[in-house]
Amino acid sequence: MKLLSEKATCNSHGQDSSYFLGWQEYEKNPYDEIQNPKGIIQMGLAENQLSFDLLESWLAQNPDAAGFKRNGESIFRELALFQDYHGLPAFKNAMTKFMSEIRGNKVSFDSNKLVLTAGATSANETLMFCLANQGDAFLLPTPYYPGFDRDLKWRTGAEIVPIHCSSSNGFRITESALEEAYLDAKKRNLKVKGVLVTNPSNPLGTTLTRNELELLLTFIDEKGIHLISDEIYSGTVFNSPGFVSVMEVLIEKNYMKTEVWERVHIVYSLSKDLGLPGFRIGAIYSNDEMVVSAATKMSSFGLVSSQTQYLLSCMLSDKKFTKKYISENQKRLKKRHAMLVKGLKHAGINCLESNAGLFCWVDMRHLLSSNNFDAEMDLWKKIVYDVGLNISPGSSCHCTEPGWFRACFANMSEDTLNLAIRRMKDFVESTAPNAISHQNQQQSNANSKKKSFSKWVFRLSFNDRQRER
């Protein structure tokens, strides 16, 4: 071990998080309708598998693109040879237009300000390298995607300071929470370089409001720091309110000629909206020329293959297809989301009201044996091992309130989702009486303590009055 670097041997990757451990348990015992019907159903993976038929249909109808041909002539050799790490112009143009389409064409994007990366993971890490030195901090609202502990910190040495959000207001970002996080970083002698938000939120499945976006822009303006808006779920919004990009608010509030314009950066990917995480298509969009230049140089460590860029440039340039895909995919997400929410409600479990994403933020606080994170982990283990569902506990997302879980719904068939709901319902029916009994016992003990305390106070008061006499 001494021959290895500190980076190779350090334990800051986050791989031991329950978020990743749940995946490991699933891989040991994966559910299969025929081969392993009692196996673990994967509900911890935010994949969009609902519209593969649309993608496959397009590929079948466009054999030249899939066969690396242009006007019937093979361009295989052209794509197989070295390509500039700036990316194929045709793909960058198609990507920026698709990003505008996702946002209802309310904003437009300049392909010269787009940097291609091998997925959003690479995009976020590259921005950390561009914006922060080792030991500098970014503020993140909780709960947040567990992978950020790896993506933002592991190799860069940057720090994350949580912006604590509460269920009392639907986990919305508040001015006081922002200020508290900023002061907390200062107390820890950390230099705050920016705020990173996911919009729509992973794991909440909610979009940021205009008020929240305006609050964030005001905050970074006052503090002289950056804002990264991770918008990789922007095309998954299936209910009102609609998606509002930070770029839209920047323009509305006339930030174009201010320093804030260059301190806001967007991360995007085709992993969620098109369901193509295996293609490793990510992007950074920035109005800061220096960030674009530095990120472009860094992208040489995580390039997108030319073959992938060519294929997807053809697909995204087909506006008839993209329009149909976006609309149909959102309809399917809405249907699946409703299935899970309704099914869990029948099982006595509520979800945070949401309008986007590939998951629900599930409230199981009433199923905890006690109100702490040890009880949350006990419940999570039962759900993984006994119920056979891999869901992500809120503690892995740095939620400050025990009993919340993220459950994904778009990476499986309807039949599998219905089975997952039935398993959960059976579990609740067998567990709830015990949980309620435990809670009643706790309440009874609390009442007994109150009565004893009251009697003690009464006796003390009576004796005092007797002495006064």
Tab-separated table of C-alpha atoms in Angstrom:
chain	number	residue	atom	x	y	z
A	1	MET	CA	0.000	0.000	0.000
A	2	LYS	CA	2.903	2.378	0.691
A	3	LEU	CA	3.798	2.256	-2.996
A	4	LEU	CA	0.419	3.774	-3.911
A	5	SER	CA	-0.510	7.446	-3.897
A	6	GLU	CA	-2.573	9.068	-1.154
A	7	LYS	CA	-5.365	9.569	-3.680
A	8	ALA	CA	-5.484	5.864	-4.457
A	9	THR	CA	-5.644	4.878	-0.795
A	10	CYS	CA	-7.817	7.656	0.654
A	11	ASN	CA	-11.408	6.930	1.670
A	12	SER	CA	-13.056	10.121	0.435
A	13	HIS	CA	-14.564	8.645	-2.739
A	14	GLY	CA	-17.849	7.917	-0.980
A	15	GLN	CA	-18.072	4.351	-2.268
A	16	ASP	CA	-18.984	3.150	1.230
A	17	SER	CA	-22.136	5.310	1.247
A	18	SER	CA	-25.412	3.404	1.652
A	19	TYR	CA	-26.305	4.826	-1.774
A	20	PHE	CA	-23.593	2.691	-3.385
A	21	LEU	CA	-23.871	-0.195	-0.923
A	22	GLY	CA	-27.487	-0.697	-1.997
A	23	TRP	CA	-26.306	-1.143	-5.570
A	24	GLN	CA	-23.813	-3.774	-4.429
A	25	GLU	CA	-26.534	-5.747	-2.673
A	26	TYR	CA	-28.730	-5.545	-5.769
A	27	GLU	CA	-25.903	-6.842	-7.968
A	28	LYS	CA	-25.509	-9.859	-5.665
A	29	ASN	CA	-29.200	-10.728	-5.954
A	30	PRO	CA	-30.847	-8.943	-8.923
A	31	TYR	CA	-34.549	-9.424	-9.567
A	32	ASP	CA	-35.512	-11.326	-12.709
A	33	GLU	CA	-39.099	-12.254	-13.475
A	34	ILE	CA	-38.102	-15.779	-14.568
A	35	GLN	CA	-34.641	-16.529	-13.197
A	36	ASN	CA	-34.864	-14.797	-9.798
A	37	PRO	CA	-38.424	-13.638	-8.982
A	38	LYS	CA	-37.579	-13.054	-5.294
A	39	GLY	CA	-34.490	-10.983	-6.045
A	40	ILE	CA	-33.907	-7.304	-5.224
A	41	ILE	CA	-35.648	-4.775	-7.474
A	42	GLN	CA	-33.377	-1.880	-8.400
A	43	MET	CA	-35.079	1.371	-7.375
A	44	GLY	CA	-31.835	3.191	-6.586
A	45	LEU	CA	-30.819	3.866	-10.194
A	46	ALA	CA	-32.066	7.029	-11.922
A	47	GLU	CA	-32.194	5.669	-15.459
A	48	ASN	CA	-34.796	6.566	-18.063
A	49	GLN	CA	-35.751	3.390	-19.941
A	50	LEU	CA	-39.294	4.459	-20.827
A	51	SER	CA	-38.678	5.694	-24.369
A	52	PHE	CA	-36.103	3.337	-25.816
A	53	ASP	CA	-38.623	2.260	-28.460
A	54	LEU	CA	-38.665	5.814	-29.840
A	55	LEU	CA	-34.880	5.893	-30.081
A	56	GLU	CA	-34.705	2.439	-31.645
A	57	SER	CA	-37.406	3.366	-34.145
A	58	TRP	CA	-35.405	6.420	-35.222
A	59	LEU	CA	-32.256	4.314	-35.623
A	60	ALA	CA	-34.141	1.820	-37.803
A	61	GLN	CA	-35.447	4.642	-39.982
A	62	ASN	CA	-32.026	6.280	-40.275
A	63	PRO	CA	-29.587	3.491	-41.164
A	64	ASP	CA	-27.002	5.918	-42.591
A	65	ALA	CA	-26.499	7.586	-39.207
A	66	ALA	CA	-26.297	4.269	-37.378
A	67	GLY	CA	-23.978	2.884	-40.072
A	68	PHE	CA	-21.690	5.949	-40.020
A	69	LYS	CA	-22.594	7.044	-43.523
A	70	ARG	CA	-23.177	10.463	-45.063
A	71	ASN	CA	-25.279	10.616	-48.226
A	72	GLY	CA	-24.858	6.870	-48.550
A	73	GLU	CA	-21.047	7.021	-48.372
A	74	SER	CA	-19.110	5.583	-45.428
A	75	ILE	CA	-17.360	8.093	-43.183
A	76	PHE	CA	-16.045	5.427	-40.832
A	77	ARG	CA	-12.397	6.277	-41.463
A	78	GLU	CA	-13.058	9.961	-40.928
A	79	LEU	CA	-14.659	9.266	-37.546
A	80	ALA	CA	-12.097	6.645	-36.538
A	81	LEU	CA	-9.168	9.037	-36.836
A	82	PHE	CA	-8.085	11.713	-34.358
A	83	GLN	CA	-10.566	14.497	-33.676
A	84	ASP	CA	-9.968	17.898	-32.116
A	85	TYR	CA	-11.037	17.962	-28.461
A	86	HIS	CA	-13.237	20.968	-29.157
A	87	GLY	CA	-15.791	18.483	-30.523
A	88	LEU	CA	-17.594	18.139	-33.844
A	89	PRO	CA	-19.197	21.486	-34.790
A	90	ALA	CA	-22.300	19.724	-36.131
A	91	PHE	CA	-22.865	17.991	-32.810
A	92	LYS	CA	-22.279	21.102	-30.689
A	93	ASN	CA	-24.745	23.028	-32.837
A	94	ALA	CA	-27.332	20.247	-32.545
A	95	MET	CA	-26.734	20.021	-28.787
A	96	THR	CA	-27.248	23.732	-28.109
A	97	LYS	CA	-30.427	23.785	-30.205
A	98	PHE	CA	-31.750	20.762	-28.323
A	99	MET	CA	-30.984	22.509	-25.018
A	100	SER	CA	-33.035	25.484	-26.201
A	101	GLU	CA	-35.875	23.213	-27.300
A	102	ILE	CA	-35.950	21.513	-23.893
A	103	ARG	CA	-36.396	24.984	-22.364
A	104	GLY	CA	-39.290	25.884	-24.657
A	105	ASN	CA	-36.980	27.997	-26.871
A	106	LYS	CA	-37.202	30.780	-24.269
A	107	VAL	CA	-33.413	31.041	-24.327
A	108	SER	CA	-30.785	30.295	-26.950
A	109	PHE	CA	-27.278	28.934	-26.512
A	110	ASP	CA	-24.045	29.669	-28.355
A	111	SER	CA	-22.151	26.534	-29.407
A	112	ASN	CA	-18.852	28.408	-28.927
A	113	LYS	CA	-19.596	28.551	-25.199
A	114	LEU	CA	-20.259	24.807	-24.942
A	115	VAL	CA	-17.621	22.340	-23.736
A	116	LEU	CA	-18.238	18.623	-24.288
A	117	THR	CA	-17.393	16.186	-21.496
A	118	ALA	CA	-17.755	12.472	-20.820
A	119	GLY	CA	-21.019	12.838	-18.924
A	120	ALA	CA	-22.219	15.262	-16.250
A	121	THR	CA	-19.843	13.691	-13.716
A	122	SER	CA	-16.894	14.919	-15.746
A	123	ALA	CA	-18.582	18.283	-16.340
A	124	ASN	CA	-19.074	18.976	-12.638
A	125	GLU	CA	-15.563	17.877	-11.702
A	126	THR	CA	-14.056	19.967	-14.504
A	127	LEU	CA	-15.903	23.042	-13.226
A	128	MET	CA	-14.508	22.384	-9.754
A	129	PHE	CA	-10.996	22.323	-11.211
A	130	CYS	CA	-11.722	25.584	-13.071
A	131	LEU	CA	-13.361	27.492	-10.224
A	132	ALA	CA	-11.931	26.202	-6.931
A	133	ASN	CA	-8.559	25.524	-5.405
A	134	GLN	CA	-7.971	22.604	-3.077
A	135	GLY	CA	-9.695	23.416	0.216
A	136	ASP	CA	-12.139	25.924	-1.288
A	137	ALA	CA	-15.836	25.259	-0.712
A	138	PHE	CA	-19.082	25.093	-2.663
A	139	LEU	CA	-22.449	25.372	-0.933
A	140	LEU	CA	-25.036	22.697	-1.844
A	141	PRO	CA	-28.709	22.563	-0.781
A	142	THR	CA	-29.721	19.398	1.032
A	143	PRO	CA	-30.781	16.808	0.215
A	144	TYR	CA	-28.392	16.412	-2.712
A	145	TYR	CA	-27.221	13.682	-5.102
A	146	PRO	CA	-24.870	11.346	-3.164
A	147	GLY	CA	-22.448	11.150	-6.086
A	148	PHE	CA	-21.520	14.799	-5.612
A	149	ASP	CA	-19.284	13.794	-2.700
A	150	ARG	CA	-17.258	11.876	-5.270
A	151	ASP	CA	-17.684	14.128	-8.317
A	152	LEU	CA	-16.884	17.445	-6.645
A	153	LYS	CA	-14.434	16.500	-3.904
A	154	TRP	CA	-12.505	13.288	-4.451
A	155	ARG	CA	-9.864	14.355	-6.970
A	156	THR	CA	-10.184	18.146	-6.725
A	157	GLY	CA	-9.805	18.537	-2.968
A	158	ALA	CA	-12.733	20.961	-2.911
A	159	GLU	CA	-15.121	20.949	0.046
A	160	ILE	CA	-18.918	20.804	0.248
A	161	VAL	CA	-20.809	22.840	2.828
A	162	PRO	CA	-24.515	21.950	3.101
A	163	ILE	CA	-27.322	24.474	2.804
A	164	HIS	CA	-29.793	22.868	5.193
A	165	CYS	CA	-33.305	22.750	3.739
A	166	SER	CA	-36.377	21.508	5.585
A	167	SER	CA	-39.527	19.528	4.820
A	168	SER	CA	-41.512	22.293	6.543
A	169	ASN	CA	-41.408	24.293	3.286
A	170	GLY	CA	-40.926	21.428	0.835
A	171	PHE	CA	-37.117	21.626	1.074
A	172	ARG	CA	-37.076	25.041	-0.628
A	173	ILE	CA	-33.943	27.220	-0.527
A	174	THR	CA	-34.264	30.201	1.799
A	175	GLU	CA	-32.156	33.307	2.321
A	176	SER	CA	-31.500	32.377	5.949
A	177	ALA	CA	-30.302	28.882	4.976
A	178	LEU	CA	-27.907	30.363	2.409
A	179	GLU	CA	-26.486	32.820	4.925
A	180	GLU	CA	-26.114	30.148	7.608
A	181	ALA	CA	-24.200	27.882	5.221
A	182	TYR	CA	-21.942	30.759	4.170
A	183	LEU	CA	-21.196	31.643	7.806
A	184	ASP	CA	-20.601	27.985	8.641
A	185	ALA	CA	-17.989	27.789	5.884
A	186	LYS	CA	-16.315	30.930	7.199
A	187	LYS	CA	-16.217	29.487	10.718
A	188	ARG	CA	-14.414	26.466	9.271
A	189	ASN	CA	-11.926	28.818	7.574
A	190	LEU	CA	-13.146	27.738	4.133
A	191	LYS	CA	-13.156	30.117	1.196
A	192	VAL	CA	-16.561	29.902	-0.484
A	193	LYS	CA	-16.204	29.893	-4.266
A	194	GLY	CA	-19.813	29.248	-5.211
A	195	VAL	CA	-23.153	27.507	-4.922
A	196	LEU	CA	-24.150	24.383	-6.852
A	197	VAL	CA	-27.806	23.466	-7.349
A	198	THR	CA	-29.594	20.761	-9.312
A	199	ASN	CA	-32.610	22.004	-11.213
A	200	PRO	CA	-34.764	19.930	-11.346
A	201	SER	CA	-33.596	18.518	-8.052
A	202	ASN	CA	-32.113	15.100	-7.573
A	203	PRO	CA	-33.414	13.581	-5.262
A	204	LEU	CA	-36.517	15.760	-4.707
A	205	GLY	CA	-37.905	15.714	-8.239
A	206	THR	CA	-38.900	19.389	-7.954
A	207	THR	CA	-37.996	22.420	-10.071
A	208	LEU	CA	-36.560	25.568	-8.566
A	209	THR	CA	-38.991	28.479	-8.473
A	210	ARG	CA	-38.230	31.850	-10.031
A	211	ASN	CA	-38.019	33.282	-6.527
A	212	GLU	CA	-35.354	30.735	-5.571
A	213	LEU	CA	-33.362	31.426	-8.741
A	214	GLU	CA	-33.574	35.179	-8.166
A	215	LEU	CA	-32.507	34.661	-4.556
A	216	LEU	CA	-29.491	32.623	-5.691
A	217	LEU	CA	-28.434	35.240	-8.240
A	218	THR	CA	-28.735	38.023	-5.660
A	219	PHE	CA	-26.717	35.946	-3.187
A	220	ILE	CA	-23.821	35.204	-5.559
A	221	ASP	CA	-23.843	38.831	-6.697
A	222	GLU	CA	-23.480	40.082	-3.119
A	223	LYS	CA	-20.819	37.511	-2.201
A	224	GLY	CA	-18.849	37.725	-5.450
A	225	ILE	CA	-19.001	33.954	-6.022
A	226	HIS	CA	-20.085	31.489	-8.729
A	227	LEU	CA	-23.305	29.559	-9.361
A	228	ILE	CA	-23.365	26.149	-11.057
A	229	SER	CA	-26.802	25.029	-12.199
A	230	ASP	CA	-26.871	21.297	-12.943
A	231	GLU	CA	-29.821	21.030	-15.344
A	232	ILE	CA	-29.464	17.434	-16.522
A	233	TYR	CA	-33.119	16.646	-15.667
A	234	SER	CA	-34.517	19.708	-17.478
A	235	GLY	CA	-36.311	17.594	-20.108
A	236	THR	CA	-38.011	15.364	-17.537
A	237	VAL	CA	-40.474	17.993	-16.252
A	238	PHE	CA	-43.914	16.394	-16.636
A	239	ASN	CA	-46.166	18.590	-14.468
A	240	SER	CA	-46.588	22.290	-13.782
A	241	PRO	CA	-44.888	24.454	-12.840
A	242	GLY	CA	-42.705	24.233	-15.933
A	243	PHE	CA	-38.941	24.286	-15.981
A	244	VAL	CA	-37.194	27.646	-15.608
A	245	SER	CA	-33.510	27.703	-16.476
A	246	VAL	CA	-31.168	30.017	-14.625
A	247	MET	CA	-30.229	31.388	-18.046
A	248	GLU	CA	-33.796	32.594	-18.509
A	249	VAL	CA	-33.742	34.487	-15.198
A	250	LEU	CA	-30.313	35.974	-15.945
A	251	ILE	CA	-31.727	37.554	-19.075
A	252	GLU	CA	-35.015	38.640	-17.476
A	253	LYS	CA	-33.170	40.396	-14.655
A	254	ASN	CA	-30.714	42.113	-17.019
A	255	TYR	CA	-27.557	40.469	-15.699
A	256	MET	CA	-26.024	40.267	-19.199
A	257	LYS	CA	-23.688	43.248	-18.726
A	258	THR	CA	-22.723	42.452	-15.153
A	259	GLU	CA	-20.043	40.236	-13.652
A	260	VAL	CA	-22.734	37.780	-12.562
A	261	TRP	CA	-23.296	36.870	-16.235
A	262	GLU	CA	-19.839	35.294	-16.334
A	263	ARG	CA	-20.123	33.645	-12.923
A	264	VAL	CA	-23.097	31.407	-13.777
A	265	HIS	CA	-22.372	28.047	-15.397
A	266	ILE	CA	-24.738	25.321	-16.596
A	267	VAL	CA	-24.137	21.570	-16.637
A	268	TYR	CA	-26.146	19.438	-19.042
A	269	SER	CA	-26.204	15.823	-20.212
A	270	LEU	CA	-28.179	13.461	-22.441
A	271	SER	CA	-28.098	10.746	-19.768
A	272	LYS	CA	-31.527	11.538	-18.302
A	273	ASP	CA	-33.551	13.312	-20.991
A	274	LEU	CA	-32.623	10.838	-23.742
A	275	GLY	CA	-31.838	7.940	-21.423
A	276	LEU	CA	-28.292	7.520	-22.753
A	277	PRO	CA	-25.946	7.383	-19.737
A	278	GLY	CA	-23.815	4.761	-21.474
A	279	PHE	CA	-23.063	7.181	-24.320
A	280	ARG	CA	-21.304	9.530	-21.855
A	281	ILE	CA	-22.560	12.831	-23.276
A	282	GLY	CA	-22.118	15.784	-20.935
A	283	ALA	CA	-21.573	19.485	-21.396
A	284	ILE	CA	-20.539	22.694	-19.649
A	285	TYR	CA	-22.059	25.977	-20.782
A	286	SER	CA	-20.429	29.182	-19.572
A	287	ASN	CA	-20.371	32.856	-20.553
A	288	ASP	CA	-16.848	33.139	-19.156
A	289	GLU	CA	-14.285	32.772	-21.972
A	290	MET	CA	-11.548	31.744	-19.545
A	291	VAL	CA	-13.695	28.965	-18.079
A	292	VAL	CA	-14.597	27.732	-21.565
A	293	SER	CA	-10.936	27.769	-22.606
A	294	ALA	CA	-9.685	25.977	-19.485
A	295	ALA	CA	-12.526	23.430	-19.495
A	296	THR	CA	-11.918	22.687	-23.174
A	297	LYS	CA	-8.270	21.884	-22.443
A	298	MET	CA	-9.299	19.677	-19.517
A	299	SER	CA	-11.873	17.869	-21.650
A	300	SER	CA	-9.021	16.032	-23.381
A	301	PHE	CA	-9.055	13.727	-20.326
A	302	GLY	CA	-12.683	12.751	-20.949
A	303	LEU	CA	-13.623	13.086	-24.598
A	304	VAL	CA	-16.855	11.980	-26.265
A	305	SER	CA	-16.149	9.601	-29.134
A	306	SER	CA	-16.526	11.011	-32.654
A	307	GLN	CA	-18.819	8.126	-33.603
A	308	THR	CA	-21.187	9.013	-30.772
A	309	GLN	CA	-21.108	12.699	-31.673
A	310	TYR	CA	-21.900	11.973	-35.316
A	311	LEU	CA	-24.788	9.639	-34.537
A	312	LEU	CA	-26.408	12.012	-32.051
A	313	SER	CA	-25.848	15.092	-34.193
A	314	CYS	CA	-28.019	13.378	-36.831
A	315	MET	CA	-30.648	12.440	-34.262
A	316	LEU	CA	-30.860	15.809	-32.515
A	317	SER	CA	-30.963	17.652	-35.847
A	318	ASP	CA	-34.175	15.807	-36.718
A	319	LYS	CA	-36.583	18.335	-35.209
A	320	LYS	CA	-39.664	16.281	-36.034
A	321	PHE	CA	-38.204	13.455	-33.967
A	322	THR	CA	-37.003	15.600	-31.025
A	323	LYS	CA	-40.376	17.329	-30.715
A	324	LYS	CA	-42.201	13.995	-30.637
A	325	TYR	CA	-39.676	12.435	-28.279
A	326	ILE	CA	-39.733	15.245	-25.699
A	327	SER	CA	-43.530	15.296	-25.578
A	328	GLU	CA	-44.026	11.528	-25.464
A	329	ASN	CA	-41.260	10.945	-22.944
A	330	GLN	CA	-42.768	13.494	-20.560
A	331	LYS	CA	-46.189	11.827	-20.867
A	332	ARG	CA	-44.677	8.443	-19.996
A	333	LEU	CA	-42.779	9.876	-17.035
A	334	LYS	CA	-45.968	11.489	-15.752
A	335	LYS	CA	-47.828	8.172	-15.966
A	336	ARG	CA	-45.084	6.251	-14.157
A	337	HIS	CA	-44.743	8.898	-11.484
A	338	ALA	CA	-48.500	8.751	-10.865
A	339	MET	CA	-48.351	4.941	-10.611
A	340	LEU	CA	-45.727	5.042	-7.887
A	341	VAL	CA	-47.299	7.903	-5.923
A	342	LYS	CA	-50.768	6.342	-6.043
A	343	GLY	CA	-49.475	2.878	-5.190
A	344	LEU	CA	-47.466	4.100	-2.214
A	345	LYS	CA	-50.402	6.188	-1.007
A	346	HIS	CA	-52.576	3.069	-0.962
A	347	ALA	CA	-49.829	1.494	1.127
A	348	GLY	CA	-50.033	4.386	3.601
A	349	ILE	CA	-46.920	6.183	2.366
A	350	ASN	CA	-46.839	9.744	1.048
A	351	CYS	CA	-44.377	11.395	-1.314
A	352	LEU	CA	-43.182	14.968	-1.590
A	353	GLU	CA	-45.225	16.691	-4.291
A	354	SER	CA	-42.983	16.754	-7.360
A	355	ASN	CA	-43.118	17.577	-11.041
A	356	ALA	CA	-39.914	16.250	-12.603
A	357	GLY	CA	-37.183	13.635	-12.535
A	358	LEU	CA	-37.063	9.868	-12.568
A	359	PHE	CA	-37.796	9.342	-8.857
A	360	CYS	CA	-39.971	10.255	-5.900
A	361	TRP	CA	-38.889	11.601	-2.509
A	362	VAL	CA	-40.721	9.209	-0.210
A	363	ASP	CA	-41.754	9.996	3.351
A	364	MET	CA	-41.403	6.935	5.625
A	365	ARG	CA	-40.884	8.795	8.877
A	366	HIS	CA	-43.934	7.108	10.362
A	367	LEU	CA	-42.283	3.706	9.837
A	368	LEU	CA	-39.194	4.524	11.896
A	369	SER	CA	-38.811	2.830	15.266
A	370	SER	CA	-37.394	6.112	16.575
A	371	ASN	CA	-36.629	9.529	15.133
A	372	ASN	CA	-32.928	9.147	14.319
A	373	PHE	CA	-30.658	8.005	11.519
A	374	ASP	CA	-29.867	4.670	13.180
A	375	ALA	CA	-33.552	3.851	12.865
A	376	GLU	CA	-33.490	5.025	9.243
A	377	MET	CA	-30.645	2.616	8.491
A	378	ASP	CA	-32.496	-0.218	10.241
A	379	LEU	CA	-35.553	0.486	8.084
A	380	TRP	CA	-33.431	0.717	4.940
A	381	LYS	CA	-31.799	-2.659	5.621
A	382	LYS	CA	-35.205	-4.274	6.091
A	383	ILE	CA	-36.422	-2.806	2.804
A	384	VAL	CA	-33.318	-4.016	0.958
A	385	TYR	CA	-32.977	-7.482	2.483
A	386	ASP	CA	-36.503	-8.424	3.575
A	387	VAL	CA	-38.681	-6.530	1.079
A	388	GLY	CA	-36.233	-6.836	-1.798
A	389	LEU	CA	-36.160	-3.187	-2.919
A	390	ASN	CA	-33.043	-1.096	-3.285
A	391	ILE	CA	-34.006	2.490	-2.505
A	392	SER	CA	-31.700	5.286	-1.354
A	393	PRO	CA	-31.928	6.461	2.285
A	394	GLY	CA	-32.130	10.192	2.875
A	395	SER	CA	-28.989	10.146	4.980
A	396	SER	CA	-26.980	9.175	1.874
A	397	CYS	CA	-28.349	12.389	0.310
A	398	HIS	CA	-27.347	14.381	3.419
A	399	CYS	CA	-30.963	15.015	4.372
A	400	THR	CA	-31.142	16.451	7.891
A	401	GLU	CA	-34.430	14.671	8.704
A	402	PRO	CA	-34.430	10.872	9.142
A	403	GLY	CA	-37.078	8.820	7.362
A	404	TRP	CA	-36.953	10.129	3.779
A	405	PHE	CA	-35.990	7.868	0.865
A	406	ARG	CA	-35.496	8.236	-2.890
A	407	ALA	CA	-37.296	5.665	-5.046
A	408	CYS	CA	-36.737	5.517	-8.827
A	409	PHE	CA	-39.543	4.507	-11.187
A	410	ALA	CA	-38.294	4.872	-14.785
A	411	ASN	CA	-35.699	2.096	-14.974
A	412	MET	CA	-38.106	-0.875	-14.987
A	413	SER	CA	-41.220	-2.261	-16.624
A	414	GLU	CA	-44.736	-1.472	-15.398
A	415	ASP	CA	-45.078	-5.035	-14.126
A	416	THR	CA	-41.885	-4.725	-12.095
A	417	LEU	CA	-42.994	-1.392	-10.657
A	418	ASN	CA	-46.356	-2.871	-9.674
A	419	LEU	CA	-44.530	-5.758	-7.981
A	420	ALA	CA	-42.325	-3.294	-6.090
A	421	ILE	CA	-45.422	-1.440	-4.893
A	422	ARG	CA	-47.082	-4.694	-3.771
A	423	ARG	CA	-43.972	-5.684	-1.847
A	424	MET	CA	-43.926	-2.308	-0.122
A	425	LYS	CA	-47.623	-2.502	0.706
A	426	ASP	CA	-47.211	-5.970	2.244
A	427	PHE	CA	-44.260	-4.727	4.268
A	428	VAL	CA	-46.140	-1.694	5.602
A	429	GLU	CA	-49.139	-3.804	6.556
A	430	SER	CA	-46.902	-6.147	8.528
A	431	THR	CA	-44.738	-3.396	10.017
A	432	ALA	CA	-47.023	-0.431	10.623
A	433	PRO	CA	-48.811	-1.901	13.678
A	434	ASN	CA	-45.456	-2.512	15.344
A	435	ALA	CA	-44.237	0.975	14.432
A	436	ILE	CA	-47.462	2.556	15.664
A	437	SER	CA	-47.301	0.478	18.838
A	438	HIS	CA	-43.704	1.611	19.392
A	439	GLN	CA	-44.663	5.243	18.796
A	440	ASN	CA	-47.621	4.895	21.170
A	441	GLN	CA	-45.312	3.381	23.785
A	442	GLN	CA	-42.889	6.279	23.308
A	443	GLN	CA	-45.764	8.732	23.705
A	444	SER	CA	-46.998	6.854	26.758
A	445	ASN	CA	-43.517	6.966	28.299
A	446	ALA	CA	-43.301	10.669	27.499
A	447	ASN	CA	-46.698	11.283	29.096
A	448	SER	CA	-45.664	9.283	32.161
A	449	LYS	CA	-42.527	11.390	32.475
A	450	LYS	CA	-44.604	14.544	32.140
A	451	LYS	CA	-47.008	13.327	34.841
A	452	SER	CA	-44.145	12.341	37.142
A	453	PHE	CA	-42.478	15.680	36.545
A	454	SER	CA	-45.765	17.481	37.237
A	455	LYS	CA	-46.271	15.537	40.478
A	456	TRP	CA	-42.690	16.316	41.509
A	457	VAL	CA	-43.200	20.017	40.770
A	458	PHE	CA	-46.509	19.918	42.662
A	459	ARG	CA	-44.887	18.266	45.709
A	460	LEU	CA	-42.005	20.730	45.619
A	461	SER	CA	-44.403	23.635	45.357
A	462	PHE	CA	-46.604	22.237	48.155
A	463	ASN	CA	-43.626	21.731	50.472
A	464	ASP	CA	-42.387	25.229	49.732
A	465	ARG	CA	-45.776	26.640	50.618
A	466	GLN	CA	-45.828	24.548	53.795
A	467	ARG	CA	-42.388	25.926	54.750
A	468	GLU	CA	-43.527	29.473	54.008
A	469	ARG	CA	-46.365	28.982	56.455
